[in-house]
C-alpha positions as a Python dict, from the first residue, in 0.01 Angstrom:
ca = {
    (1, 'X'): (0, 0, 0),
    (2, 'X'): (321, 17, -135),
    (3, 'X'): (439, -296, 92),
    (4, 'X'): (100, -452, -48),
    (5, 'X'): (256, -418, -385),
    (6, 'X'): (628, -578, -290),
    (7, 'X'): (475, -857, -91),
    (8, 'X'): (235, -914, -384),
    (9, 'X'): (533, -910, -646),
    (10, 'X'): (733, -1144, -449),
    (11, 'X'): (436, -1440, -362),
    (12, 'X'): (259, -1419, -742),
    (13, 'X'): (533, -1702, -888),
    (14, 'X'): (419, -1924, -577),
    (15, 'X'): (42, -1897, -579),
    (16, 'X'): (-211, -1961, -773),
    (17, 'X'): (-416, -1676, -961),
    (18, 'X'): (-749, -1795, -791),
    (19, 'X'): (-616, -1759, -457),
    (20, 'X'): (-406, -1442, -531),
    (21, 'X'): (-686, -1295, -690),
    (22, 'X'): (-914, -1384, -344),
    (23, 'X'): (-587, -1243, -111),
    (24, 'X'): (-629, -872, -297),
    (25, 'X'): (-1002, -842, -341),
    (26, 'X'): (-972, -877, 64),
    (27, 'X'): (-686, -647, 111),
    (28, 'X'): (-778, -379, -167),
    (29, 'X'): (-1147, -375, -12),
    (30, 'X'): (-1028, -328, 334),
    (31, 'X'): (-708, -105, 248),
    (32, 'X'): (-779, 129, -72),
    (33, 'X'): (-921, 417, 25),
    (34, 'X'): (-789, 600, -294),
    (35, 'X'): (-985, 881, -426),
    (36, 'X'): (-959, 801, -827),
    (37, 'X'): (-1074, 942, -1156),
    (38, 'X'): (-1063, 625, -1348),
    (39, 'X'): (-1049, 609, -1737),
    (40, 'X'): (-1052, 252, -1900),
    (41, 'X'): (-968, 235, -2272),
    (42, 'X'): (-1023, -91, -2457),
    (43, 'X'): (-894, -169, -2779),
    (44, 'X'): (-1196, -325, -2967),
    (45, 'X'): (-991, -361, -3347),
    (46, 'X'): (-959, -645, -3542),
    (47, 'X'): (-589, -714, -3469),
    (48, 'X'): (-700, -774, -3079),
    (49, 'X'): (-928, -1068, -3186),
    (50, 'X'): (-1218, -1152, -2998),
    (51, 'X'): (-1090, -1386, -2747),
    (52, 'X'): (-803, -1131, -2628),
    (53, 'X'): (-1096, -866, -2621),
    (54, 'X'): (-1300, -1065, -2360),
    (55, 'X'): (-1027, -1126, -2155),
    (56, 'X'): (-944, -758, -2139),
    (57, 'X'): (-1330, -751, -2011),
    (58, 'X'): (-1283, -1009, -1758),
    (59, 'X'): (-942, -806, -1626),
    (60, 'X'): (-1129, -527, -1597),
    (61, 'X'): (-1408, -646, -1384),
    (62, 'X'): (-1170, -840, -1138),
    (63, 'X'): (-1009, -418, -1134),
    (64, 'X'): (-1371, -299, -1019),
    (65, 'X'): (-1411, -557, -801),
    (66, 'X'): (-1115, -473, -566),
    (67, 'X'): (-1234, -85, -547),
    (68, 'X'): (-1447, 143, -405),
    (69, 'X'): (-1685, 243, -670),
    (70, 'X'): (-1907, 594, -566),
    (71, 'X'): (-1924, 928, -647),
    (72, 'X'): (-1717, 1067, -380),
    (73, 'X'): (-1471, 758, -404),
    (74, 'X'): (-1347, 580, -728),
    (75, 'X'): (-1529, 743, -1058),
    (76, 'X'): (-1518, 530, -1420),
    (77, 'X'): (-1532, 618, -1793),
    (78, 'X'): (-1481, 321, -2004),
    (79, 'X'): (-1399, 391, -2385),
    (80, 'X'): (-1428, 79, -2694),
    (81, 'X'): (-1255, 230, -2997),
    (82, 'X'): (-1155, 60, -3325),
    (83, 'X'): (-1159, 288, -3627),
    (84, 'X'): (-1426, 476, -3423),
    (85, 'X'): (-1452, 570, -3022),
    (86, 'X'): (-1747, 485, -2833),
    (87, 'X'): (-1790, 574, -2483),
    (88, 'X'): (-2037, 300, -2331),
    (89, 'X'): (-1969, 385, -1998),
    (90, 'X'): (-1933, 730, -1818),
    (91, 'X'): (-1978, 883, -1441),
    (92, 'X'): (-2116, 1135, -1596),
    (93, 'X'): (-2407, 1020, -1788),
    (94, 'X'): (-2530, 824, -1504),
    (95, 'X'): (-2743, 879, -1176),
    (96, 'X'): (-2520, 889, -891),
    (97, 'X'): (-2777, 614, -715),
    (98, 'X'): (-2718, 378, -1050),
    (99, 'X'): (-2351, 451, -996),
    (100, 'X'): (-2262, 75, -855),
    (101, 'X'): (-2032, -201, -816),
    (102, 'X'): (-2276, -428, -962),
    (103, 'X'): (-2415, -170, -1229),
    (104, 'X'): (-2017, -102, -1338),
    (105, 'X'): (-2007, -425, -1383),
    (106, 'X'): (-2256, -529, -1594),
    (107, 'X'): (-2223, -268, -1832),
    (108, 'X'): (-1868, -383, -1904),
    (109, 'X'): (-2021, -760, -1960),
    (110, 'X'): (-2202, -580, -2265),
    (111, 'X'): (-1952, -372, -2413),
    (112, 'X'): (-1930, -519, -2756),
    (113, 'X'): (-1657, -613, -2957),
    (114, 'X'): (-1637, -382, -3273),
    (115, 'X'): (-1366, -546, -3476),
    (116, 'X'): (-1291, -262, -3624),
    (117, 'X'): (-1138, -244, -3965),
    (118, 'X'): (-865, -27, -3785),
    (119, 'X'): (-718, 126, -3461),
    (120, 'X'): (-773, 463, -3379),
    (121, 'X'): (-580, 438, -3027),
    (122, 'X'): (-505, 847, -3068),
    (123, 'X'): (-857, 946, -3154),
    (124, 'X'): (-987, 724, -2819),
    (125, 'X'): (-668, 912, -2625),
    (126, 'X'): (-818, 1222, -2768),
    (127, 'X'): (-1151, 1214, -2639),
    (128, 'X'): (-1054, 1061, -2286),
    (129, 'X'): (-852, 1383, -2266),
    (130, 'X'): (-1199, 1603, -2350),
    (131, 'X'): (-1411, 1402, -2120),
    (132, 'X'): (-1158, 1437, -1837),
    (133, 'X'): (-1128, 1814, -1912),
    (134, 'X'): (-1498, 1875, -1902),
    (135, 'X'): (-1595, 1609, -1606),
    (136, 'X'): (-1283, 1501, -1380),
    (137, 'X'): (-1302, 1595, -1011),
    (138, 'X'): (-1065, 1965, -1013),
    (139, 'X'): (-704, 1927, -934),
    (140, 'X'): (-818, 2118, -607),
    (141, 'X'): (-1012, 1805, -494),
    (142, 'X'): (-671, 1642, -467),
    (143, 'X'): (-830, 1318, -669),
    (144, 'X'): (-542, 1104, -820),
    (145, 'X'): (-632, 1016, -1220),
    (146, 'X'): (-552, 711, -1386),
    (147, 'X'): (-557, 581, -1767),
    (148, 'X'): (-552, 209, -1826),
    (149, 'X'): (-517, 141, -2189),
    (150, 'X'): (-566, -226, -2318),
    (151, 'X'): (-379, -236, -2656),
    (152, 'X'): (-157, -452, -2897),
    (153, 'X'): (-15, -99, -2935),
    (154, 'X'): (-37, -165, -3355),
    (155, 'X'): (-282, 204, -3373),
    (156, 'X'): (-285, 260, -3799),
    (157, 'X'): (-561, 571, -3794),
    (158, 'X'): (-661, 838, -3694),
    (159, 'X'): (-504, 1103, -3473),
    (160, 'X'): (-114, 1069, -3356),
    (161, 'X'): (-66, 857, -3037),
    (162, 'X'): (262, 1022, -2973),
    (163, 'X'): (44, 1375, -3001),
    (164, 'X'): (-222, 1263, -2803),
    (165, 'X'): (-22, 1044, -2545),
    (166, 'X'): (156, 1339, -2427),
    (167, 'X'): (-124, 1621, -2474),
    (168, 'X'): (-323, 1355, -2210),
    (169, 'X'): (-63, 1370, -1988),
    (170, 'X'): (17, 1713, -1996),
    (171, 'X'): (-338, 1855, -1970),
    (172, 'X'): (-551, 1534, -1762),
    (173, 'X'): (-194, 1549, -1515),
    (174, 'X'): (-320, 1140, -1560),
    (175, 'X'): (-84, 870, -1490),
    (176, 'X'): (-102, 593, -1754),
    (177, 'X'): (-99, 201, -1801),
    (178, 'X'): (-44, 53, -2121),
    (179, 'X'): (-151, -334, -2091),
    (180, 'X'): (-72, -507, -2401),
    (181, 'X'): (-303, -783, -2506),
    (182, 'X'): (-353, -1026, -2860),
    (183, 'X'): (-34, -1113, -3082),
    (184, 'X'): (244, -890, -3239),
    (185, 'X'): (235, -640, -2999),
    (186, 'X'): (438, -323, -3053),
    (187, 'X'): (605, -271, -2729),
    (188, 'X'): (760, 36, -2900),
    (189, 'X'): (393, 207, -2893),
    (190, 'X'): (297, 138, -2574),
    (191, 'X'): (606, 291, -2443),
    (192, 'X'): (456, 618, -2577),
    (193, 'X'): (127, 531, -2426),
    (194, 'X'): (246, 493, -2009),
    (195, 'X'): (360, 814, -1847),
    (196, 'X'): (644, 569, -1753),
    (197, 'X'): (832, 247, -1820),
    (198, 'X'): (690, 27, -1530),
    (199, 'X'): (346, 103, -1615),
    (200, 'X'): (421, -73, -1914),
    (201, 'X'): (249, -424, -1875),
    (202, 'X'): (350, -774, -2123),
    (203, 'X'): (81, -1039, -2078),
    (204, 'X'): (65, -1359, -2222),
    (205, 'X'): (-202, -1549, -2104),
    (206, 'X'): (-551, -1494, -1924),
    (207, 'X'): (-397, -1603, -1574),
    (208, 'X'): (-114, -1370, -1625),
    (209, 'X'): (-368, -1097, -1744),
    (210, 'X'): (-537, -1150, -1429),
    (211, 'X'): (-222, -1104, -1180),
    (212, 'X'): (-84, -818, -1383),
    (213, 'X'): (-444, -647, -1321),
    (214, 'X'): (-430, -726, -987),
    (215, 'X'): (-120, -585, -947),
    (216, 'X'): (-195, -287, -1089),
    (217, 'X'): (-486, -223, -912),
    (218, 'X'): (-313, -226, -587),
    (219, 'X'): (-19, -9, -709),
    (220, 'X'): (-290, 231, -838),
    (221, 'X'): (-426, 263, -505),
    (222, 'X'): (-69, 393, -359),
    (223, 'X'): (-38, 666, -669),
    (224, 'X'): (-14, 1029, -568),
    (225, 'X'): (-259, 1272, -683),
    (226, 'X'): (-61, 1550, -889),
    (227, 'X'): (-117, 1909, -728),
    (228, 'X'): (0, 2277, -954),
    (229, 'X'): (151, 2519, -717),
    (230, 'X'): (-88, 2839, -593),
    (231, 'X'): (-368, 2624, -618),
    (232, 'X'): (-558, 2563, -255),
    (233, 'X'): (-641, 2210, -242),
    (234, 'X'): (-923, 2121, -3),
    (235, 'X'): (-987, 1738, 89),
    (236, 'X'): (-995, 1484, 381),
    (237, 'X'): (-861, 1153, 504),
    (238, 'X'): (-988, 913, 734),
    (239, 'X'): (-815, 733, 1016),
    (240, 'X'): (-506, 516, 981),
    (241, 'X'): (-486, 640, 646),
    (242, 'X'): (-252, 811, 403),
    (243, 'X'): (-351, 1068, 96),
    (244, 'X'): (-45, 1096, -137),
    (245, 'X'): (58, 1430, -390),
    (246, 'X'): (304, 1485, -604),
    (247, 'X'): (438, 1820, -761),
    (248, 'X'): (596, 1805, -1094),
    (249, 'X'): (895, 2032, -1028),
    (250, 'X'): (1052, 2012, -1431),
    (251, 'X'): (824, 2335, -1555),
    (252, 'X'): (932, 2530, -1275),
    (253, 'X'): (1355, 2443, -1312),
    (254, 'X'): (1257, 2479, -1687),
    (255, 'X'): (1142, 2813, -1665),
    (256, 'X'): (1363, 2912, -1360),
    (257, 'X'): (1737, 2725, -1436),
    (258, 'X'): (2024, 2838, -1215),
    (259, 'X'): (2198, 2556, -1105),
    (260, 'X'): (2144, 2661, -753),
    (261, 'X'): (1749, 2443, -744),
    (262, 'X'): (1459, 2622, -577),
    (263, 'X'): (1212, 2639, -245),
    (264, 'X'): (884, 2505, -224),
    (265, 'X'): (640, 2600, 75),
    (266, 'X'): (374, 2381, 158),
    (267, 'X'): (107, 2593, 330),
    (268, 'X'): (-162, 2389, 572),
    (269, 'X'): (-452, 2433, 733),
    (270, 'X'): (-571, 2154, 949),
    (271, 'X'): (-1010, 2205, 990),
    (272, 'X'): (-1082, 1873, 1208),
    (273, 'X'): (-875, 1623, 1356),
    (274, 'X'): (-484, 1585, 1361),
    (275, 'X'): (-271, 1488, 1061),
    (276, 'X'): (105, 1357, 1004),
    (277, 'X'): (277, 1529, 701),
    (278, 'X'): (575, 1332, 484),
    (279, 'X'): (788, 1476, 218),
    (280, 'X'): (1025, 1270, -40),
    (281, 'X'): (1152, 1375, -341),
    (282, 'X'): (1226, 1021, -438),
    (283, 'X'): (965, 782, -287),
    (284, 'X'): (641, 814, -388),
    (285, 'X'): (472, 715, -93),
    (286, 'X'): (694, 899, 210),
    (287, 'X'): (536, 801, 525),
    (288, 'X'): (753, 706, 842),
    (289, 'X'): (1098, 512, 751),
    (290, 'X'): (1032, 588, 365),
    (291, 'X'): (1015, 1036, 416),
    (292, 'X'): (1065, 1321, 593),
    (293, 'X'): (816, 1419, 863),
    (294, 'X'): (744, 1751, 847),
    (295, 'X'): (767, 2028, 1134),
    (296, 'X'): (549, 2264, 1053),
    (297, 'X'): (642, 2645, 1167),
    (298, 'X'): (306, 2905, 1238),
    (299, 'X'): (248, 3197, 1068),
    (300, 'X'): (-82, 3367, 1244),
    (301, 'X'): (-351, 3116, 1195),
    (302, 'X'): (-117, 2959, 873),
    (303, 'X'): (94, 2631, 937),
    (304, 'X'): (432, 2630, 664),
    (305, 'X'): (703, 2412, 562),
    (306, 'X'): (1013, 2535, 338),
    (307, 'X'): (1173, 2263, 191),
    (308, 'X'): (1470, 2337, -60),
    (309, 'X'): (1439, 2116, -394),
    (310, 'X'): (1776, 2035, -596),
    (311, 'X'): (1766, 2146, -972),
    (312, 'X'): (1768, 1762, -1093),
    (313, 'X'): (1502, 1688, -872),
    (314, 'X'): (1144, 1559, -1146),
    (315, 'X'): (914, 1563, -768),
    (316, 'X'): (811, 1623, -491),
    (317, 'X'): (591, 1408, -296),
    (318, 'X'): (443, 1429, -22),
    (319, 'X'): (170, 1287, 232),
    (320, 'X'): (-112, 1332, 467),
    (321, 'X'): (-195, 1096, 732),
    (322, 'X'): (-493, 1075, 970),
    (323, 'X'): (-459, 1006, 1300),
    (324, 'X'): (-850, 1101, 1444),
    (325, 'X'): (-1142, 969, 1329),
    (326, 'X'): (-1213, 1248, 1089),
    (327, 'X'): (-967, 1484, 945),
    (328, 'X'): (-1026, 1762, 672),
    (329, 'X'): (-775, 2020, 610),
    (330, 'X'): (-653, 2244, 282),
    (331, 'X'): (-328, 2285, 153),
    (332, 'X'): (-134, 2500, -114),
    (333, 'X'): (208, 2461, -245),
    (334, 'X'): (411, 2761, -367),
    (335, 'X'): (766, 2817, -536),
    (336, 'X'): (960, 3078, -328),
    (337, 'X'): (1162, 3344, -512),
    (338, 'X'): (1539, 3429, -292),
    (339, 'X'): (1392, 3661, -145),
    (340, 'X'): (1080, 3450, 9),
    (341, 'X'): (840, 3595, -225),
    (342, 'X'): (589, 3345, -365),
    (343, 'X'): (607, 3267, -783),
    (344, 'X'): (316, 3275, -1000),
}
């Protein structure tokens, strides 16, 4: 996926958005595989203007469109907020046999534009956090979580969005797109909103609303689900294809500074099949030429990998790759003490 994403960056100048758009609908269907908690939050206030708010619509369909929507593949909340937060669509609230392409997609047709007298973008923050807390998959599931908020980043009520930006973050372990849309838009605030400057999106235009969502949607679909150490994560991956983790190692160096880094052990049990394991601490998406492979040592019935970790180092990614037709294993990752011990 990430070579998706390069090749996509380099051909969007030369072609059109209509074919583009027909290229990655193809490719995502056929290719994105990702497992994804998916939280949508549109900016419905009177400074977006009604035009900019349909368009956000539109961009958001052609997003559905290009993945797998289910309940054991890509689940959606969708959030409208002006000076108040309405949720009009949520995995949660609906039967898992209504839970459809074509349903998703209809509902957003009828979200309605509130123009509100204000913009509450902390409050909506705020309650994506809650509903993510109370109905996202478990970090054990291994499910990556993304945030796409659609913003001219102006928010003038309601709760802080420097608060709530990094209380989502630190408690939904989401990673977060800020896509700004209308005029006059604060690039400042929408820093604060993405977990990181790339996901940071200028648009201009429908058409180039269109290829940034595109874009996005196939980066989204390479973005490692974030795992906490001592916590067994139990998942599969089919054939030919890669699940990707990441392990924020900051808390740990925080807590545990001595210039000297640290040791992480990834712990595996393989269930059915056969997979490949990659580790990187600077490429998201290690797989072969881009990360490690790992060589696993046995331990009884226990496969384990020691891998040391500098002190500078903000993650550790790595990957699983399967190479039968069915694969379903568990995995835990722990911080080692010097003397082997495990942490926490």
């Amino acid at each position: 996926m990430r070579v998706l994403y390069l090749v996509l960056l380099v051909v969007v100048s030369a072609v059109s958005a209509k074919s583009l758009l027909e290229q990655i609908e193809e490719r995502a269907e056929n290719n994105c595989k990702t497992i994804m908690d998916l939280f949508i939050i549109l900016d419905s206030s009177g400074s977006i203007g009604a035009a900019a708010f349909e368009n956000a619509k539109k961009a958001l369909i052609e997003m559905v469109s290009m993945l797998q929507i289910g309940p054991k593949k890509v689940q959606v909340w969708v959030f409208n907020y002006g000076q108040t937060v309405d949720m009009p669509i949520a995995f949660h609230n609906m039967p898992m046999s209504d839970f459809t392409k074509d349903v998703l997609i209809r509902k957003i047709q009828n979200i309605p534009y509130m123009n509100g007298g204000c913009t509450a973008t902390g409050d909506a923050l705020r309650d994506a956090r809650l509903v993510c807390g109370k109905h996202c998959r478990g970090l054990h599931e291994g499910v990556s979580r993304i945030a796409v908020v659609f913003t001219d980043g102006n928010s003038n009520c309601g709760a802080s969005v420097g608060v709530e930006s990094s209380q989502f973050f630190s408690q939904t372990k989401s990673s977060v797109f800020a896509v700004g849309i209308g005029s006059g838009i604060n690039t400042k605030e929408l820093l604060t909103i993405a977990t990181e400057k790339k996901h940071v999106v200028h648009v201009n235009n429908y058409t180039e609303l269109i290829t940034a969502m595109n874009n996005i949607t196939v980066y989204t679909c390479g973005i490692p689900a974030f795992v906490l150490p001592n916590i067994k994560v139990e998942t599969s991956t089919p054939s030919n294809t890669f699940r990707y983790y990441q392990v924020d190692t900051t808390e740990h160096f925080r807590n545990n500074r001595n210039g000297q880094g640290g040791f992480i052990e990834l712990n595996a049990h393989v269930h059915k099949g056969k997979v490949d394991v990659y580790t990187s601490t600077t490429n998201s998406n290690p797989g072969p030429g881009t990360g490690h492979r790992v060589q696993f040592n046995t331990r009884g019935s226990d496969l384990f990998y020691i891998e040391h970790i500098e002190e500078d180092t903000p993650r550790l990614y790595f990957s699983f790759y399967g190479v039968e037709t069915a694969n379903e294993y568990d995995f835990v990752v722990n911080w080692l003490d010097a003397s082997g011990g495990i942490i926490g």
